[in-house]
Amino acid sequence: MLQNMIEETPIKVSKAIVQKVKESASNNQMISLRGYGKDDLGTFRTFGVSKKTDGSYVLADYTRGKGIETYDAKYTDLATDFRNYPGSLASHTASTFQDPKAVSAHYLATKVYDFYKEKYQRNSFDNKGQKVTSIVHAWDSTETSDPKNWHNAASIGEGMLVYGDPMVKAYDVAGHEFTHAITSNESRLEYYGESGAINEALSDIFGTAIEKYVNNGTFNWEIGEQTGTTLRSMKDPTTVASPYGIPYPDDYRKFNDLNGEDKAGVHFNSSIINKVAYLIAAGGTHNGVQINGIGENKMFDIFYYANTDELNATSNFAELRVACIRVATQKYGKQSTEVQAVIRAFDAVHISAQKENPQEKGSNQD
């Protein structure tokens, strides 16, 4: 994993860990209550908790699906001691919790669940109510020697959302990671090359949707900015330097597989699709192509249903274009302004309906 990337991780989750989560506190006698606490941004939150028979309170909300639980990894090293994840359920002696990072993770997990339930009638990431597990105070020693400064987050296994301390406060990061779990249950996009870049872009797109939902309609087109560092910009990808020393691309002609690094550029090239999503929603002129935007809500719908109904594990950028046009046509009609917005946005970044080699179009020149 690379710092400041936020990702779907290739870490393999053992059956023992999966079983540990499934046999968690939900099997014990608990009372569902309201909990309280300040999150990592200093905002006072209200959320679902449970009271155990011993009188303690845990960050476990069993009123949503099969549960939303938040664990404390206590800086256990992912690299050397992953078998001890997810850790223990975050707990306190009273219903007002004192760990702001645990409060952030728990509150945001419930809000992400609610967003997908309200907007798409989706019951958790698998649409079957599967338990959502957030893990705070995570650490990977291969990326930093400071356990409290792991600038990363990841989606692991069956709905396990893992956060380094600096990342947990960001609304869009929570949405990003949860959406990886949805993609793993829907299109199952392979996490490599163009399909992996689409996977990452879908998570950025719905990270933005979650930011809007949690923040009462207020959002921007940046990813992770609440952590103190903008990880990517959907509006102007090239304004953000990637970890590879070059700006993120806003055009398919700038596609770069990074010689296999970053799973052949899944984070890097996701910005090309992010730019498409921005143009569909907000409109504008890019590479001389004028797009009349249709608003972010319609854009979110188009990409959601492309993921659930049209894409498959090996879909590439050209196939994503076809998928989005098909969804827009089905929802709004062949001659609609929505279809035209999709077509022109893909045109603007030079993604055609036919698979092309970006190397032949002048990219990767350095």
XYZ file of C-alpha atoms in Angstrom, residues 5-244:
240
model
C -3.796 6.701 -1.592
C -6.883 5.144 0.098
C -7.607 1.894 -1.599
C -8.976 -1.571 -1.931
C -6.231 -3.691 -0.428
C -4.936 -7.060 -1.667
C -4.477 -8.265 1.930
C -6.109 -11.663 2.284
C -8.476 -12.027 5.213
C -8.303 -15.383 6.939
C -11.388 -17.411 7.735
C -10.543 -16.981 11.411
C -10.781 -13.193 11.164
C -14.051 -13.367 9.253
C -15.441 -15.741 11.858
C -14.237 -13.475 14.668
C -16.217 -10.585 13.225
C -19.300 -12.715 12.617
C -19.201 -14.040 16.187
C -18.703 -10.597 17.702
C -20.764 -8.868 20.327
C -23.933 -9.204 18.269
C -24.252 -12.699 19.715
C -24.271 -11.374 23.269
C -27.253 -9.935 25.103
C -27.189 -6.206 24.425
C -29.495 -3.232 24.597
C -29.541 -0.776 21.685
C -29.241 2.847 22.818
C -28.171 6.260 21.605
C -24.536 7.180 22.078
C -22.783 10.517 21.951
C -19.367 12.004 21.441
C -17.223 14.497 19.582
C -15.772 13.295 16.303
C -12.262 13.992 15.032
C -13.408 17.327 13.572
C -14.742 18.435 16.953
C -18.413 18.056 16.009
C -20.746 16.555 18.603
C -22.444 13.468 17.142
C -25.293 11.160 18.061
C -25.182 7.530 16.930
C -26.311 4.018 17.742
C -24.476 2.068 20.464
C -25.123 -0.998 22.589
C -24.987 -1.608 26.326
C -23.516 -4.901 27.485
C -24.705 -6.928 30.445
C -21.621 -5.817 32.408
C -22.772 -2.199 32.132
C -20.214 -1.053 29.564
C -21.074 0.564 26.240
C -19.702 -0.413 22.839
C -19.733 1.190 19.402
C -22.103 -1.375 17.946
C -25.329 -0.382 16.208
C -27.585 -3.368 15.513
C -30.501 -1.326 14.184
C -28.972 -1.262 10.686
C -28.717 -4.553 8.799
C -26.693 -7.130 10.709
C -24.857 -4.391 12.502
C -22.327 -1.600 12.281
C -19.394 -2.165 14.613
C -16.292 -0.113 15.319
C -13.105 -1.732 16.593
C -9.897 -0.386 18.107
C -6.791 -2.019 16.634
C -4.575 -0.262 19.210
C -1.895 0.324 16.555
C -1.428 -3.364 15.836
C 0.851 -3.651 12.809
C -0.968 -4.734 9.647
C 2.334 -5.858 8.158
C 3.354 -8.273 10.907
C 0.341 -8.981 13.092
C -2.731 -8.889 10.876
C -4.054 -12.060 12.493
C -4.984 -9.965 15.532
C -7.253 -7.673 13.547
C -9.908 -6.296 13.896
C -8.952 -5.792 17.545
C -11.569 -5.216 20.224
C -14.891 -3.411 20.044
C -14.432 0.235 20.990
C -15.939 0.599 24.449
C -16.513 3.075 27.259
C -18.016 3.120 30.730
C -20.686 5.625 29.680
C -22.725 6.324 26.565
C -20.683 9.457 25.808
C -17.554 8.194 24.050
C -14.196 9.912 24.457
C -12.201 8.626 21.459
C -12.883 11.097 18.607
C -11.416 8.814 15.950
C -13.648 5.929 16.952
C -16.622 8.310 17.040
C -15.798 9.552 13.518
C -15.490 6.057 12.070
C -18.670 4.816 13.716
C -20.789 7.845 12.887
C -19.612 7.941 9.275
C -20.222 4.212 8.787
C -23.843 4.710 9.837
C -24.201 7.707 7.525
C -22.740 5.839 4.551
C -25.104 2.943 5.240
C -28.019 5.389 5.444
C -27.044 7.128 2.201
C -27.110 3.922 0.171
C -30.289 2.742 1.915
C -32.162 5.998 1.311
C -30.962 6.732 -2.214
C -30.659 3.256 -3.722
C -32.625 1.055 -1.284
C -29.374 -0.813 -0.734
C -29.034 -2.868 2.454
C -25.325 -2.652 3.274
C -22.479 -3.234 0.842
C -23.705 -6.677 -0.229
C -27.375 -5.602 -0.356
C -28.131 -8.406 2.110
C -27.551 -6.493 5.321
C -24.009 -7.748 5.915
C -22.235 -6.349 8.954
C -20.041 -3.273 8.448
C -16.834 -3.242 10.472
C -14.761 -0.092 10.961
C -11.285 -0.364 12.477
C -9.512 2.662 13.946
C -5.953 3.177 15.178
C -4.627 0.913 12.434
C -0.983 1.015 11.362
C 1.270 -0.396 8.650
C 4.959 -0.327 9.605
C 6.038 -0.699 5.972
C 4.781 2.850 5.339
C 5.672 4.720 8.520
C 7.483 4.069 11.784
C 5.000 6.314 13.593
C 1.849 4.317 14.416
C -0.198 7.494 14.888
C 0.789 8.895 11.511
C -0.285 6.198 9.043
C -1.806 8.275 6.252
C -3.897 5.563 4.684
C -7.209 3.760 4.731
C -8.311 0.537 3.090
C -11.227 -1.774 2.429
C -10.329 -5.326 3.428
C -12.304 -8.521 3.039
C -15.994 -8.523 3.901
C -16.825 -4.919 4.731
C -13.820 -4.213 6.954
C -12.937 -0.517 6.684
C -9.479 0.185 8.104
C -8.287 3.680 9.046
C -4.979 5.226 9.969
C -5.430 8.032 12.484
C -5.108 10.996 10.061
C -7.680 9.567 7.625
C -10.686 8.781 9.770
C -12.126 12.295 9.940
C -12.760 12.664 6.186
C -16.340 12.096 5.054
C -15.316 11.192 1.514
C -12.713 8.675 2.674
C -15.414 6.742 4.549
C -17.618 6.748 1.459
C -14.674 5.771 -0.719
C -13.837 2.672 1.321
C -17.436 1.499 1.696
C -17.931 1.827 -2.062
C -14.998 -0.514 -2.683
C -16.989 -3.140 -0.782
C -20.017 -2.455 -2.979
C -17.942 -2.795 -6.147
C -16.557 -6.095 -4.842
C -20.142 -7.357 -4.645
C -21.412 -5.885 -7.925
C -19.200 -5.436 -11.001
C -16.240 -7.033 -9.162
C -13.844 -4.852 -11.147
C -10.357 -6.313 -11.093
C -7.963 -4.121 -9.149
C -5.428 -3.608 -11.913
C -5.007 -1.339 -14.929
C -8.106 0.273 -16.428
C -10.625 -1.858 -14.542
C -8.839 -0.998 -11.299
C -8.837 2.697 -12.200
C -12.610 2.537 -12.749
C -12.890 0.811 -9.363
C -10.983 3.669 -7.732
C -12.946 6.348 -9.592
C -16.260 4.861 -8.467
C -15.036 5.119 -4.886
C -13.978 8.742 -5.370
C -17.306 9.585 -7.017
C -19.312 8.121 -4.160
C -16.929 9.497 -1.578
C -18.016 12.869 -2.955
C -21.669 11.804 -2.782
C -21.222 10.858 0.878
C -19.527 14.171 1.640
C -22.559 15.958 0.216
C -24.960 13.738 2.176
C -23.206 14.047 5.544
C -22.513 17.753 5.098
C -26.131 18.698 4.345
C -25.588 19.386 0.663
C -22.200 21.096 0.933
C -19.293 19.444 -0.853
C -16.380 20.104 -3.151
C -14.679 18.048 -5.818
C -11.566 17.237 -3.783
C -10.808 13.898 -2.169
C -9.511 13.658 1.399
C -9.124 17.390 1.991
C -10.482 17.075 5.553
C -7.340 15.129 6.454
C -5.277 18.243 5.736
C -4.011 16.954 2.395
C -5.955 16.872 -0.864
C -5.358 13.414 -2.305
C -7.017 14.008 -5.677
C -9.098 16.677 -7.408
C -12.009 15.633 -9.586
C -12.448 19.132 -10.974
C -8.810 19.815 -11.832
C -6.834 16.559 -11.533
C -3.584 18.059 -12.831
C -3.399 20.523 -9.920
C -2.493 17.678 -7.548
C 0.896 15.990 -7.711
C 0.751 12.209 -7.503
C 3.178 10.212 -5.322
C 5.061 9.533 -8.560
